[in-house]
Amino acid sequence: MEDRPPQEKPLVERARRGDVEAYEELVRMHQTIAFRTAFAVTRSAADAEEAVQEAFVKAHGALGRFRSGAPFRPWLLAIVVNEARNRIAAGGRRERLALRAGEERRQEDAVPSPEAALLSRERREELLDAIESLPERDRLVIWCRHLLELSEAETAAALDCRRGTVKSRLSRALERLRAELGEEA
Amino acid sequence: MSELQRELELLRADVEFPATPDIAATVGQRVGRPARRRPRAPRRLALALVAALVLLAALTAAVPSARDAVLDLFGLDGATVEIRPELPSSETAPDLRLGERSSLGAAREAADYHVLVPAALGPPDGVFLNRAAPGGEVSLSYRDGRLLVSQFRGDRDPDYVGKIASQATTVHRLEGAVWIEGAPHFFFYRMPDGGLREDTLRLAGNVLLVERGELLVRIEGARSERRALEIADSLR
């Protein structure tokens, strides 16, 4: 996941020189992963949107300090998570929603994928409920690595820890998830 | 990969995230502010270049001083930075003309805007209010006056302050900000009657000019551009 789109570096350079259109292009390139990461923290779409918007504005203001040639995404996600946590700290003014599994849309597909058949709707709900019941530290590392498919480096940046810590934290989080599900390791 | 991890991989494909809002245009507007941006900057730059050419022609013909030649011009709402071949000479004693000594509470009452205070610096050791500035200018002094954070409404008079720097000065253009570092440079207020009041900078030559909404904030005396940006980021 650390492979960068080839156009990212020139866009960052243009944005650093004050090209707003180039920065808008960068925003479009990363807004989905940024929004989903913020949602993982806030579990409120409205808070996540505010956090991501603020994070992109702050990232733009800090572009002068961004190391030239470095991947943009981990740096951005660190700012996103920080902003999302600020929203939580500012007060739970919005209802926090747990993520839900998709509707039974796969069953309506003309040709269901073989994977879809392997995970029943009940199992999906059970897994999501169990993840949701974990402490934030465990929940976020599972979200980042498994649901958002962030790399270890990106997860480390987002959670402000070392890559080695991501491994150990994920291992412990999975143990707790198994316990929550009432399963043996 | 354990069975649980394999299930989580499958779960990823089935999770229904809320729809991602398209925020690119909103962010673009916030960082670029095209609605508020006045077309004057390029126009002024063009005018300055024309003026420079005219002046250079005149200088070549007769006048040995290059005082008024403008080599480059950086515009922000409320301030200009002009790069000239030579700095003008001045007999004026260093004086920042900060206005009357005040308190944060009184300055906030007097200014017609929300006074920003940098959280990164703690409480100021001095607060000054210059009522002559459009909307009032508030200056916060730190480290016994060696670091100064001043602010005023740049939208009230787009040409209220200016700086004249020499070629030896490093001027770094950032989005919504200009960093000036190195050789000493001139600083002037443009008075309501249109006249200039020039003043040398008392502080070290490092200055960050930052646009923050309708305000123009000057951070003078920070150790480095990075530190100045940290201070600017902490303005609340």
PDB file of C-alpha atoms in Angstrom, chain B:
ATOM      1  CA  MET B   1      -2.760 -15.884   8.499  1.00  0.00           C
ATOM      2  CA  SER B   2      -5.184 -17.144  11.111  1.00  0.00           C
ATOM      3  CA  GLU B   3      -8.784 -18.072  10.377  1.00  0.00           C
ATOM      4  CA  LEU B   4      -9.921 -14.913  12.151  1.00  0.00           C
ATOM      5  CA  GLN B   5      -7.642 -12.731  10.034  1.00  0.00           C
ATOM      6  CA  ARG B   6      -8.931 -14.442   6.910  1.00  0.00           C
ATOM      7  CA  GLU B   7     -12.471 -13.650   8.005  1.00  0.00           C
ATOM      8  CA  LEU B   8     -11.488 -10.018   8.579  1.00  0.00           C
ATOM      9  CA  GLU B   9     -10.099  -9.864   5.040  1.00  0.00           C
ATOM     10  CA  LEU B  10     -13.463 -11.070   3.762  1.00  0.00           C
ATOM     11  CA  LEU B  11     -15.303  -8.676   6.035  1.00  0.00           C
ATOM     12  CA  ARG B  12     -13.473  -5.729   4.437  1.00  0.00           C
ATOM     13  CA  ALA B  13     -15.170  -6.325   1.124  1.00  0.00           C
ATOM     14  CA  ASP B  14     -18.578  -6.392   2.752  1.00  0.00           C
ATOM     15  CA  VAL B  15     -18.389  -3.474   5.126  1.00  0.00           C
ATOM     16  CA  GLU B  16     -20.594  -0.581   4.177  1.00  0.00           C
ATOM     17  CA  PHE B  17     -18.869   2.716   4.887  1.00  0.00           C
ATOM     18  CA  PRO B  18     -20.809   5.985   4.836  1.00  0.00           C
ATOM     19  CA  ALA B  19     -20.480   7.658   1.436  1.00  0.00           C
ATOM     20  CA  THR B  20     -17.332   9.781   1.191  1.00  0.00           C
ATOM     21  CA  PRO B  21     -18.284  13.454   0.794  1.00  0.00           C
ATOM     22  CA  ASP B  22     -16.444  15.290  -1.977  1.00  0.00           C
ATOM     23  CA  ILE B  23     -14.605  17.945   0.000  1.00  0.00           C
ATOM     24  CA  ALA B  24     -11.991  18.911  -2.606  1.00  0.00           C
ATOM     25  CA  ALA B  25     -13.789  22.073  -3.721  1.00  0.00           C
ATOM     26  CA  THR B  26     -14.465  23.198  -0.128  1.00  0.00           C
ATOM     27  CA  VAL B  27     -10.862  22.587   0.880  1.00  0.00           C
ATOM     28  CA  GLY B  28      -9.672  24.350  -2.275  1.00  0.00           C
ATOM     29  CA  GLN B  29     -11.792  27.345  -1.405  1.00  0.00           C
ATOM     30  CA  ARG B  30     -10.524  27.405   2.175  1.00  0.00           C
ATOM     31  CA  VAL B  31      -6.854  27.194   1.251  1.00  0.00           C
ATOM     32  CA  GLY B  32      -7.018  29.271  -1.895  1.00  0.00           C
ATOM     33  CA  ARG B  33      -9.858  31.589  -0.985  1.00  0.00           C
ATOM     34  CA  PRO B  34     -10.576  32.506  -4.607  1.00  0.00           C
ATOM     35  CA  ALA B  35     -13.762  34.301  -3.577  1.00  0.00           C
ATOM     36  CA  ARG B  36     -11.863  36.718  -1.341  1.00  0.00           C
ATOM     37  CA  ARG B  37      -8.665  36.927  -3.323  1.00  0.00           C
ATOM     38  CA  ARG B  38      -8.390  40.264  -4.980  1.00  0.00           C
ATOM     39  CA  PRO B  39      -7.021  40.494  -8.457  1.00  0.00           C
ATOM     40  CA  ARG B  40      -4.747  43.294  -7.319  1.00  0.00           C
ATOM     41  CA  ALA B  41      -1.683  41.127  -6.608  1.00  0.00           C
ATOM     42  CA  PRO B  42      -0.871  40.266 -10.230  1.00  0.00           C
ATOM     43  CA  ARG B  43      -1.900  43.753 -11.266  1.00  0.00           C
ATOM     44  CA  ARG B  44       0.357  45.262  -8.644  1.00  0.00           C
ATOM     45  CA  LEU B  45       3.146  42.966  -9.657  1.00  0.00           C
ATOM     46  CA  ALA B  46       2.735  44.045 -13.258  1.00  0.00           C
ATOM     47  CA  LEU B  47       2.633  47.688 -12.207  1.00  0.00           C
ATOM     48  CA  ALA B  48       5.699  47.199 -10.067  1.00  0.00           C
ATOM     49  CA  LEU B  49       7.562  45.612 -12.937  1.00  0.00           C
ATOM     50  CA  VAL B  50       6.576  48.451 -15.252  1.00  0.00           C
ATOM     51  CA  ALA B  51       7.662  50.924 -12.592  1.00  0.00           C
ATOM     52  CA  ALA B  52      10.928  49.071 -12.180  1.00  0.00           C
ATOM     53  CA  LEU B  53      11.607  49.165 -15.903  1.00  0.00           C
ATOM     54  CA  VAL B  54      10.808  52.873 -16.088  1.00  0.00           C
ATOM     55  CA  LEU B  55      12.946  53.562 -13.062  1.00  0.00           C
ATOM     56  CA  LEU B  56      15.806  51.434 -14.282  1.00  0.00           C
ATOM     57  CA  ALA B  57      15.724  53.325 -17.560  1.00  0.00           C
ATOM     58  CA  ALA B  58      15.794  56.605 -15.663  1.00  0.00           C
ATOM     59  CA  LEU B  59      18.562  55.370 -13.385  1.00  0.00           C
ATOM     60  CA  THR B  60      20.676  54.281 -16.313  1.00  0.00           C
ATOM     61  CA  ALA B  61      20.222  57.703 -17.829  1.00  0.00           C
ATOM     62  CA  ALA B  62      21.115  59.886 -14.899  1.00  0.00           C
ATOM     63  CA  VAL B  63      20.489  58.917 -11.296  1.00  0.00           C
ATOM     64  CA  PRO B  64      23.092  56.838  -9.439  1.00  0.00           C
ATOM     65  CA  SER B  65      20.688  55.682  -6.691  1.00  0.00           C
ATOM     66  CA  ALA B  66      18.594  52.601  -7.234  1.00  0.00           C
ATOM     67  CA  ARG B  67      16.303  53.365  -4.344  1.00  0.00           C
ATOM     68  CA  ASP B  68      12.977  52.959  -6.056  1.00  0.00           C
ATOM     69  CA  ALA B  69      13.638  50.056  -8.389  1.00  0.00           C
ATOM     70  CA  VAL B  70      11.450  47.119  -7.422  1.00  0.00           C
ATOM     71  CA  LEU B  71      12.836  43.761  -8.496  1.00  0.00           C
ATOM     72  CA  ASP B  72      10.055  41.602  -7.112  1.00  0.00           C
ATOM     73  CA  LEU B  73       6.923  42.061  -5.105  1.00  0.00           C
ATOM     74  CA  PHE B  74       5.091  39.639  -2.860  1.00  0.00           C
ATOM     75  CA  GLY B  75       1.557  40.589  -1.992  1.00  0.00           C
ATOM     76  CA  LEU B  76      -0.659  39.467   0.869  1.00  0.00           C
ATOM     77  CA  ASP B  77      -3.860  41.072   2.055  1.00  0.00           C
ATOM     78  CA  GLY B  78      -2.543  43.910   4.157  1.00  0.00           C
ATOM     79  CA  ALA B  79       1.126  43.844   3.283  1.00  0.00           C
ATOM     80  CA  THR B  80       3.620  43.911   0.506  1.00  0.00           C
ATOM     81  CA  VAL B  81       7.218  42.789   0.388  1.00  0.00           C
ATOM     82  CA  GLU B  82       9.353  44.509  -2.188  1.00  0.00           C
ATOM     83  CA  ILE B  83      12.760  43.296  -3.227  1.00  0.00           C
ATOM     84  CA  ARG B  84      15.005  46.135  -4.315  1.00  0.00           C
ATOM     85  CA  PRO B  85      18.611  46.236  -5.465  1.00  0.00           C
ATOM     86  CA  GLU B  86      19.571  48.351  -2.461  1.00  0.00           C
ATOM     87  CA  LEU B  87      17.975  49.255   0.815  1.00  0.00           C
ATOM     88  CA  PRO B  88      16.983  52.873   1.294  1.00  0.00           C
ATOM     89  CA  SER B  89      19.089  54.752   3.808  1.00  0.00           C
ATOM     90  CA  SER B  90      17.407  56.089   6.903  1.00  0.00           C
ATOM     91  CA  GLU B  91      18.392  58.153   9.895  1.00  0.00           C
ATOM     92  CA  THR B  92      15.411  56.957  11.862  1.00  0.00           C
ATOM     93  CA  ALA B  93      16.280  55.348  15.166  1.00  0.00           C
ATOM     94  CA  PRO B  94      15.044  51.790  15.523  1.00  0.00           C
ATOM     95  CA  ASP B  95      11.543  51.972  16.909  1.00  0.00           C
ATOM     96  CA  LEU B  96       8.752  49.559  16.294  1.00  0.00           C
ATOM     97  CA  ARG B  97       5.998  52.082  17.017  1.00  0.00           C
ATOM     98  CA  LEU B  98       3.892  49.478  18.731  1.00  0.00           C
ATOM     99  CA  GLY B  99       1.441  51.951  20.193  1.00  0.00           C
ATOM    100  CA  GLU B 100       0.286  52.250  23.787  1.00  0.00           C
ATOM    101  CA  ARG B 101       0.997  49.591  26.399  1.00  0.00           C
ATOM    102  CA  SER B 102      -2.197  47.673  27.076  1.00  0.00           C
ATOM    103  CA  SER B 103      -3.480  44.371  28.450  1.00  0.00           C
ATOM    104  CA  LEU B 104      -4.863  41.429  26.539  1.00  0.00           C
ATOM    105  CA  GLY B 105      -8.372  42.117  27.829  1.00  0.00           C
ATOM    106  CA  ALA B 106      -8.264  45.821  26.941  1.00  0.00           C
ATOM    107  CA  ALA B 107      -6.737  45.139  23.519  1.00  0.00           C
ATOM    108  CA  ARG B 108      -9.473  42.601  22.805  1.00  0.00           C
ATOM    109  CA  GLU B 109     -12.071  45.203  23.727  1.00  0.00           C
ATOM    110  CA  ALA B 110     -10.496  47.822  21.500  1.00  0.00           C
ATOM    111  CA  ALA B 111      -9.764  45.755  18.393  1.00  0.00           C
ATOM    112  CA  ASP B 112     -12.662  45.156  16.021  1.00  0.00           C
ATOM    113  CA  TYR B 113     -11.643  41.548  15.413  1.00  0.00           C
ATOM    114  CA  HIS B 114     -10.903  38.421  17.439  1.00  0.00           C
ATOM    115  CA  VAL B 115      -7.350  38.853  18.738  1.00  0.00           C
ATOM    116  CA  LEU B 116      -5.309  35.709  18.070  1.00  0.00           C
ATOM    117  CA  VAL B 117      -2.876  34.490  20.712  1.00  0.00           C
ATOM    118  CA  PRO B 118      -0.226  31.846  19.936  1.00  0.00           C
ATOM    119  CA  ALA B 119      -0.742  28.913  22.314  1.00  0.00           C
ATOM    120  CA  ALA B 120       2.828  27.782  21.591  1.00  0.00           C
ATOM    121  CA  LEU B 121       4.303  30.788  23.389  1.00  0.00           C
ATOM    122  CA  GLY B 122       2.420  31.033  26.673  1.00  0.00           C
ATOM    123  CA  PRO B 123       1.354  34.388  28.106  1.00  0.00           C
ATOM    124  CA  PRO B 124       2.958  37.476  26.503  1.00  0.00           C
ATOM    125  CA  ASP B 125       5.240  39.700  28.575  1.00  0.00           C
ATOM    126  CA  GLY B 126       3.776  42.800  26.961  1.00  0.00           C
ATOM    127  CA  VAL B 127       0.641  43.789  25.033  1.00  0.00           C
ATOM    128  CA  PHE B 128       0.522  46.913  22.856  1.00  0.00           C
ATOM    129  CA  LEU B 129      -2.321  48.582  21.029  1.00  0.00           C
ATOM    130  CA  ASN B 130      -1.869  50.891  18.048  1.00  0.00           C
ATOM    131  CA  ARG B 131      -5.188  52.668  17.526  1.00  0.00           C
ATOM    132  CA  ALA B 132      -3.954  54.428  14.379  1.00  0.00           C
ATOM    133  CA  ALA B 133      -4.005  51.157  12.464  1.00  0.00           C
ATOM    134  CA  PRO B 134      -7.200  50.333  10.557  1.00  0.00           C
ATOM    135  CA  GLY B 135      -9.307  48.283  12.985  1.00  0.00           C
ATOM    136  CA  GLY B 136      -6.527  48.548  15.607  1.00  0.00           C
ATOM    137  CA  GLU B 137      -3.197  46.755  15.656  1.00  0.00           C
ATOM    138  CA  VAL B 138      -2.389  44.497  18.595  1.00  0.00           C
ATOM    139  CA  SER B 139       1.192  43.443  19.286  1.00  0.00           C
ATOM    140  CA  LEU B 140       2.153  40.726  21.751  1.00  0.00           C
ATOM    141  CA  SER B 141       5.709  40.761  23.021  1.00  0.00           C
ATOM    142  CA  TYR B 142       7.592  37.649  24.183  1.00  0.00           C
ATOM    143  CA  ARG B 143      11.108  36.934  25.470  1.00  0.00           C
ATOM    144  CA  ASP B 144      11.513  40.525  26.670  1.00  0.00           C
ATOM    145  CA  GLY B 145      10.570  41.934  23.303  1.00  0.00           C
ATOM    146  CA  ARG B 146      12.855  39.707  21.262  1.00  0.00           C
ATOM    147  CA  LEU B 147       9.879  37.962  19.726  1.00  0.00           C
ATOM    148  CA  LEU B 148       6.867  39.883  18.554  1.00  0.00           C
ATOM    149  CA  VAL B 149       3.467  38.790  17.230  1.00  0.00           C
ATOM    150  CA  SER B 150       1.451  41.626  15.677  1.00  0.00           C
ATOM    151  CA  GLN B 151      -1.903  41.539  13.973  1.00  0.00           C
ATOM    152  CA  PHE B 152      -4.353  43.831  12.253  1.00  0.00           C
ATOM    153  CA  ARG B 153      -7.111  43.614   9.684  1.00  0.00           C
ATOM    154  CA  GLY B 154      -5.533  43.268   6.295  1.00  0.00           C
ATOM    155  CA  ASP B 155      -8.869  43.716   4.576  1.00  0.00           C
ATOM    156  CA  ARG B 156      -9.330  47.230   5.959  1.00  0.00           C
ATOM    157  CA  ASP B 157      -6.373  48.704   4.158  1.00  0.00           C
ATOM    158  CA  PRO B 158      -4.606  46.335   1.813  1.00  0.00           C
ATOM    159  CA  ASP B 159      -1.510  48.506   1.729  1.00  0.00           C
ATOM    160  CA  TYR B 160      -1.193  49.303   5.413  1.00  0.00           C
ATOM    161  CA  VAL B 161       2.251  47.855   5.944  1.00  0.00           C
ATOM    162  CA  GLY B 162       5.090  46.980   3.684  1.00  0.00           C
ATOM    163  CA  LYS B 163       8.583  45.668   3.834  1.00  0.00           C
ATOM    164  CA  ILE B 164      11.444  46.523   1.595  1.00  0.00           C
ATOM    165  CA  ALA B 165      14.076  43.842   1.391  1.00  0.00           C
ATOM    166  CA  SER B 166      17.344  43.678  -0.474  1.00  0.00           C
ATOM    167  CA  GLN B 167      18.512  40.928  -2.781  1.00  0.00           C
ATOM    168  CA  ALA B 168      20.595  39.537   0.075  1.00  0.00           C
ATOM    169  CA  THR B 169      17.407  38.756   1.971  1.00  0.00           C
ATOM    170  CA  THR B 170      15.809  35.332   1.629  1.00  0.00           C
ATOM    171  CA  VAL B 171      12.114  35.635   0.819  1.00  0.00           C
ATOM    172  CA  HIS B 172      10.193  32.368   0.783  1.00  0.00           C
ATOM    173  CA  ARG B 173       6.674  32.486  -0.594  1.00  0.00           C
ATOM    174  CA  LEU B 174       4.264  30.033   1.072  1.00  0.00           C
ATOM    175  CA  GLU B 175       0.542  29.691   0.531  1.00  0.00           C
ATOM    176  CA  GLY B 176      -1.019  32.532   2.492  1.00  0.00           C
ATOM    177  CA  ALA B 177       2.314  33.449   4.047  1.00  0.00           C
ATOM    178  CA  VAL B 178       5.700  34.961   3.303  1.00  0.00           C
ATOM    179  CA  TRP B 179       8.900  34.137   5.207  1.00  0.00           C
ATOM    180  CA  ILE B 180      11.658  36.746   5.182  1.00  0.00           C
ATOM    181  CA  GLU B 181      15.028  35.784   6.572  1.00  0.00           C
ATOM    182  CA  GLY B 182      18.569  37.017   6.580  1.00  0.00           C
ATOM    183  CA  ALA B 183      19.742  40.526   5.891  1.00  0.00           C
ATOM    184  CA  PRO B 184      17.982  43.329   7.734  1.00  0.00           C
ATOM    185  CA  HIS B 185      15.080  44.817   5.902  1.00  0.00           C
ATOM    186  CA  PHE B 186      12.963  47.903   6.090  1.00  0.00           C
ATOM    187  CA  PHE B 187       9.515  47.992   7.505  1.00  0.00           C
ATOM    188  CA  PHE B 188       7.033  50.762   6.900  1.00  0.00           C
ATOM    189  CA  TYR B 189       3.500  51.792   7.676  1.00  0.00           C
ATOM    190  CA  ARG B 190       1.500  53.557   5.076  1.00  0.00           C
ATOM    191  CA  MET B 191      -0.224  56.422   6.835  1.00  0.00           C
ATOM    192  CA  PRO B 192      -3.851  57.426   6.142  1.00  0.00           C
ATOM    193  CA  ASP B 193      -2.600  60.450   4.189  1.00  0.00           C
ATOM    194  CA  GLY B 194      -0.721  58.124   1.871  1.00  0.00           C
ATOM    195  CA  GLY B 195       2.709  59.026   3.198  1.00  0.00           C
ATOM    196  CA  LEU B 196       5.175  56.414   4.346  1.00  0.00           C
ATOM    197  CA  ARG B 197       6.710  56.159   7.759  1.00  0.00           C
ATOM    198  CA  GLU B 198       9.798  54.081   7.407  1.00  0.00           C
ATOM    199  CA  ASP B 199      11.416  52.245  10.211  1.00  0.00           C
ATOM    200  CA  THR B 200      14.226  49.767  10.494  1.00  0.00           C
ATOM    201  CA  LEU B 201      13.425  46.504  12.193  1.00  0.00           C
ATOM    202  CA  ARG B 202      14.662  46.318  15.726  1.00  0.00           C
ATOM    203  CA  LEU B 203      14.388  42.560  15.784  1.00  0.00           C
ATOM    204  CA  ALA B 204      16.522  39.990  13.991  1.00  0.00           C
ATOM    205  CA  GLY B 205      15.711  39.850  10.322  1.00  0.00           C
ATOM    206  CA  ASN B 206      13.402  36.840  10.507  1.00  0.00           C
ATOM    207  CA  VAL B 207       9.763  37.619   9.854  1.00  0.00           C
ATOM    208  CA  LEU B 208       6.792  35.455   8.934  1.00  0.00           C
ATOM    209  CA  LEU B 209       3.795  37.274   7.476  1.00  0.00           C
ATOM    210  CA  VAL B 210       0.685  35.112   7.661  1.00  0.00           C
ATOM    211  CA  GLU B 211      -2.825  35.673   6.408  1.00  0.00           C
ATOM    212  CA  ARG B 212      -5.389  34.310   8.825  1.00  0.00           C
ATOM    213  CA  GLY B 213      -8.880  35.063   7.549  1.00  0.00           C
ATOM    214  CA  GLU B 214      -9.256  38.819   7.519  1.00  0.00           C
ATOM    215  CA  LEU B 215      -6.196  39.271   9.706  1.00  0.00           C
ATOM    216  CA  LEU B 216      -2.591  39.713   8.764  1.00  0.00           C
ATOM    217  CA  VAL B 217      -0.267  38.401  11.472  1.00  0.00           C
ATOM    218  CA  ARG B 218       3.434  39.297  11.660  1.00  0.00           C
ATOM    219  CA  ILE B 219       5.704  37.001  13.647  1.00  0.00           C
ATOM    220  CA  GLU B 220       9.055  38.689  14.108  1.00  0.00           C
ATOM    221  CA  GLY B 221      12.134  37.268  15.764  1.00  0.00           C
ATOM    222  CA  ALA B 222      11.420  33.519  15.595  1.00  0.00           C
ATOM    223  CA  ARG B 223      14.568  31.366  15.453  1.00  0.00           C
ATOM    224  CA  SER B 224      13.647  29.647  12.212  1.00  0.00           C
ATOM    225  CA  GLU B 225      10.930  29.381   9.583  1.00  0.00           C
ATOM    226  CA  ARG B 226       9.855  26.097  11.163  1.00  0.00           C
ATOM    227  CA  ARG B 227       9.475  27.672  14.593  1.00  0.00           C
ATOM    228  CA  ALA B 228       7.613  30.644  13.114  1.00  0.00           C
ATOM    229  CA  LEU B 229       5.206  28.262  11.359  1.00  0.00           C
ATOM    230  CA  GLU B 230       4.686  26.350  14.618  1.00  0.00           C
ATOM    231  CA  ILE B 231       3.817  29.615  16.329  1.00  0.00           C
ATOM    232  CA  ALA B 232       1.482  30.518  13.444  1.00  0.00           C
ATOM    233  CA  ASP B 233      -0.200  27.101  13.626  1.00  0.00           C
ATOM    234  CA  SER B 234      -0.900  27.620  17.332  1.00  0.00           C
ATOM    235  CA  LEU B 235      -2.700  30.961  16.859  1.00  0.00           C
ATOM    236  CA  ARG B 236      -6.129  30.710  18.480  1.00  0.00           C
TER     237      ARG B 236
END
